[in-house]
Amino acid sequence: MSLFDNNKKNTGFTIISNKNNDVHGGYGQGMLDLAHVSSIIIDEDDAYIDVGAMHAKSVVEKGIRFSTDKSTVPNGKPYWIIWASIDSNENGPYYAGMTACYMEIDREARRGYKLLVDHVNRMDASMKRKILLSELGEQQKKALRTLLMEHNPALWENSSAELKEALHV
């Protein structure tokens, strides 16, 4: 299945419509299309695609009560959500934007730490074709690089030198 298959129905998620609504004064100007954004979870040295993270319902987030106070999760395990945006140019599709967001989860206590505003801003940055991966450690960079290369080698090959440098390739 390809994100760029024109025979498929567009499954973009419209958060705000760009249509003018005369009923209540034009509320909802603009549109956020998440059709070409995916979410990747990094758990230590394992990276995998989990589209549930798009709505804070990834496997690791389900059933967790999140707080913005890190001290409420003293036994939290670190996880990263990677927002990956795909675009197309003359060479074909490529990883255009990629950003990392940190969170900690204590599955046993069903508690977690994350800054939702950071996750939203980082998703937006990914959609704006920014590469923000400097916070990842070597282990996480290696796991992400391996996933990206194996998931779709053509996307990886077409991607920018900036992304490859950010993941030390």
Short mmCIF file of C-alpha atoms in Angstrom, two decimals:
data_model
loop_
_atom_site.label_atom_id
_atom_site.label_comp_id
_atom_site.label_asym_id
_atom_site.label_seq_id
_atom_site.Cartn_x
_atom_site.Cartn_y
_atom_site.Cartn_z
CA MET A 1 0.00 0.00 0.00
CA SER A 2 1.34 3.41 -0.92
CA LEU A 3 0.49 6.81 0.43
CA PHE A 4 0.59 8.03 -3.14
CA ASP A 5 -1.79 5.48 -4.66
CA ASN A 6 -4.35 7.60 -6.51
CA ASN A 7 -6.83 4.73 -6.64
CA LYS A 8 -7.29 4.80 -2.87
CA LYS A 9 -9.81 6.97 -1.07
CA ASN A 10 -8.13 9.96 0.64
CA THR A 11 -8.09 9.14 4.34
CA GLY A 12 -6.86 12.59 5.39
CA PHE A 13 -8.08 13.69 8.77
CA THR A 14 -9.52 17.19 8.59
CA ILE A 15 -9.24 18.90 11.94
CA ILE A 16 -10.39 22.30 10.69
CA SER A 17 -12.24 22.86 7.46
CA ASN A 18 -11.20 25.54 4.97
CA LYS A 19 -14.83 26.20 4.07
CA ASN A 20 -16.38 29.45 5.22
CA ASN A 21 -19.27 28.77 7.55
CA ASP A 22 -21.74 31.64 7.50
CA VAL A 23 -23.77 30.09 10.31
CA HIS A 24 -21.30 31.06 12.99
CA GLY A 25 -19.05 33.72 11.54
CA GLY A 26 -16.48 31.70 9.60
CA TYR A 27 -15.08 29.67 12.47
CA GLY A 28 -12.70 27.01 11.28
CA GLN A 29 -10.61 28.77 8.64
CA GLY A 30 -7.77 26.54 7.42
CA MET A 31 -7.13 22.83 7.26
CA LEU A 32 -4.73 20.35 8.80
CA ASP A 33 -4.28 17.28 6.61
CA LEU A 34 -2.62 14.35 8.36
CA ALA A 35 -2.81 12.02 5.35
CA HIS A 36 0.97 12.01 4.87
CA VAL A 37 2.04 11.93 8.52
CA SER A 38 2.87 8.72 10.35
CA SER A 39 3.91 8.00 13.90
CA ILE A 40 6.77 5.79 14.98
CA ILE A 41 7.41 4.59 18.52
CA ILE A 42 10.95 4.02 19.75
CA ASP A 43 11.23 1.69 22.73
CA GLU A 44 14.93 1.48 23.67
CA ASP A 45 16.51 -0.10 20.56
CA ASP A 46 13.26 -1.07 18.85
CA ALA A 47 11.42 1.25 16.45
CA TYR A 48 8.03 0.43 14.96
CA ILE A 49 5.17 2.21 13.22
CA ASP A 50 2.12 2.71 15.42
CA VAL A 51 -0.54 4.90 13.81
CA GLY A 52 -2.47 4.90 17.08
CA ALA A 53 -0.03 7.53 18.37
CA MET A 54 -1.68 10.00 15.99
CA HIS A 55 -4.49 10.22 18.55
CA ALA A 56 -2.50 9.30 21.70
CA LYS A 57 -3.74 5.71 21.42
CA SER A 58 -0.54 3.84 20.63
CA VAL A 59 0.01 0.46 22.26
CA VAL A 60 2.26 2.04 24.91
CA GLU A 61 -0.10 4.98 25.61
CA LYS A 62 -3.37 3.04 26.01
CA GLY A 63 -4.67 3.03 29.56
CA ILE A 64 -2.06 5.52 30.78
CA ARG A 65 -2.94 8.67 32.70
CA PHE A 66 -0.51 11.36 31.59
CA SER A 67 0.81 14.28 33.59
CA THR A 68 3.06 17.22 32.78
CA ASP A 69 4.84 16.66 36.10
CA LYS A 70 7.74 14.25 35.63
CA SER A 71 7.96 13.59 39.38
CA THR A 72 4.61 11.71 39.25
CA VAL A 73 6.29 8.98 37.18
CA PRO A 74 9.43 8.07 39.19
CA ASN A 75 9.71 4.61 37.60
CA GLY A 76 8.91 5.71 34.06
CA LYS A 77 10.46 4.01 31.07
CA PRO A 78 11.56 6.38 28.29
CA TYR A 79 9.83 6.25 24.92
CA TRP A 80 10.02 8.46 21.85
CA ILE A 81 7.28 9.28 19.36
CA ILE A 82 8.62 10.20 15.96
CA TRP A 83 6.42 12.24 13.63
CA ALA A 84 7.36 11.36 10.05
CA SER A 85 5.96 13.36 7.12
CA ILE A 86 6.21 12.12 3.56
CA ASP A 87 6.24 14.26 0.43
CA SER A 88 7.06 13.69 -3.22
CA ASN A 89 9.48 15.42 -5.58
CA GLU A 90 10.89 14.70 -9.06
CA ASN A 91 12.64 11.59 -7.68
CA GLY A 92 9.49 10.23 -6.02
CA PRO A 93 8.30 10.04 -2.41
CA TYR A 94 10.71 10.77 0.45
CA TYR A 95 10.81 11.36 4.20
CA ALA A 96 10.35 15.14 4.18
CA GLY A 97 9.97 16.03 7.86
CA MET A 98 10.85 14.12 10.99
CA THR A 99 10.68 15.17 14.63
CA ALA A 100 11.07 13.44 18.00
CA CYS A 101 8.95 13.79 21.16
CA TYR A 102 9.88 12.37 24.54
CA MET A 103 7.62 10.65 27.05
CA GLU A 104 7.98 8.33 30.04
CA ILE A 105 5.54 5.58 30.96
CA ASP A 106 5.19 3.40 34.05
CA ARG A 107 2.93 0.59 32.81
CA GLU A 108 2.53 -0.96 36.25
CA ALA A 109 1.35 2.31 37.84
CA ARG A 110 -0.53 3.27 34.64
CA ARG A 111 1.06 6.72 34.80
CA GLY A 112 2.96 8.66 32.20
CA TYR A 113 4.74 11.92 31.56
CA LYS A 114 4.54 13.92 28.34
CA LEU A 115 4.07 17.49 27.25
CA LEU A 116 1.13 17.45 24.85
CA VAL A 117 1.92 20.93 23.57
CA ASP A 118 5.42 19.72 22.60
CA HIS A 119 3.93 16.73 20.75
CA VAL A 120 1.54 18.98 18.82
CA ASN A 121 4.27 21.51 17.98
CA ARG A 122 6.65 18.76 16.88
CA MET A 123 3.99 17.19 14.65
CA ASP A 124 3.44 20.60 13.10
CA ALA A 125 7.19 21.02 12.58
CA SER A 126 7.34 17.64 10.85
CA MET A 127 4.52 18.67 8.54
CA LYS A 128 6.52 21.83 7.75
CA ARG A 129 9.41 19.61 6.58
CA LYS A 130 11.69 20.17 9.56
CA ILE A 131 14.18 17.61 10.87
CA LEU A 132 14.38 17.75 14.69
CA LEU A 133 16.05 14.58 15.98
CA SER A 134 19.00 15.91 18.00
CA GLU A 135 17.55 14.77 21.35
CA LEU A 136 17.66 11.10 20.33
CA GLY A 137 20.52 9.01 21.66
CA GLU A 138 22.70 6.83 19.46
CA GLN A 139 20.62 3.72 20.25
CA GLN A 140 17.37 5.44 19.24
CA LYS A 141 18.91 6.95 16.09
CA LYS A 142 20.15 3.54 15.02
CA ALA A 143 16.73 1.96 15.62
CA LEU A 144 14.97 4.73 13.66
CA ARG A 145 17.48 4.62 10.81
CA THR A 146 17.10 0.84 10.52
CA LEU A 147 13.29 1.08 10.45
CA LEU A 148 13.28 3.83 7.82
CA MET A 149 15.77 2.01 5.60
CA GLU A 150 13.98 -1.35 5.84
CA HIS A 151 10.38 -0.08 5.71
CA ASN A 152 10.79 1.54 2.31
CA PRO A 153 14.31 1.75 0.84
CA ALA A 154 13.19 4.12 -1.96
CA LEU A 155 11.81 6.65 0.52
CA TRP A 156 15.11 6.53 2.40
CA GLU A 157 17.21 6.90 -0.75
CA ASN A 158 15.18 9.93 -1.88
CA SER A 159 15.41 11.64 1.52
CA SER A 160 17.56 14.68 2.24
CA ALA A 161 21.16 14.66 3.35
CA GLU A 162 19.96 16.58 6.42
CA LEU A 163 17.86 13.62 7.59
CA LYS A 164 20.64 11.12 6.89
CA GLU A 165 23.16 13.29 8.74
CA ALA A 166 20.75 13.66 11.68
CA LEU A 167 20.70 9.87 11.92
CA HIS A 168 24.48 9.60 11.33
CA VAL A 169 24.42 7.84 7.98
#
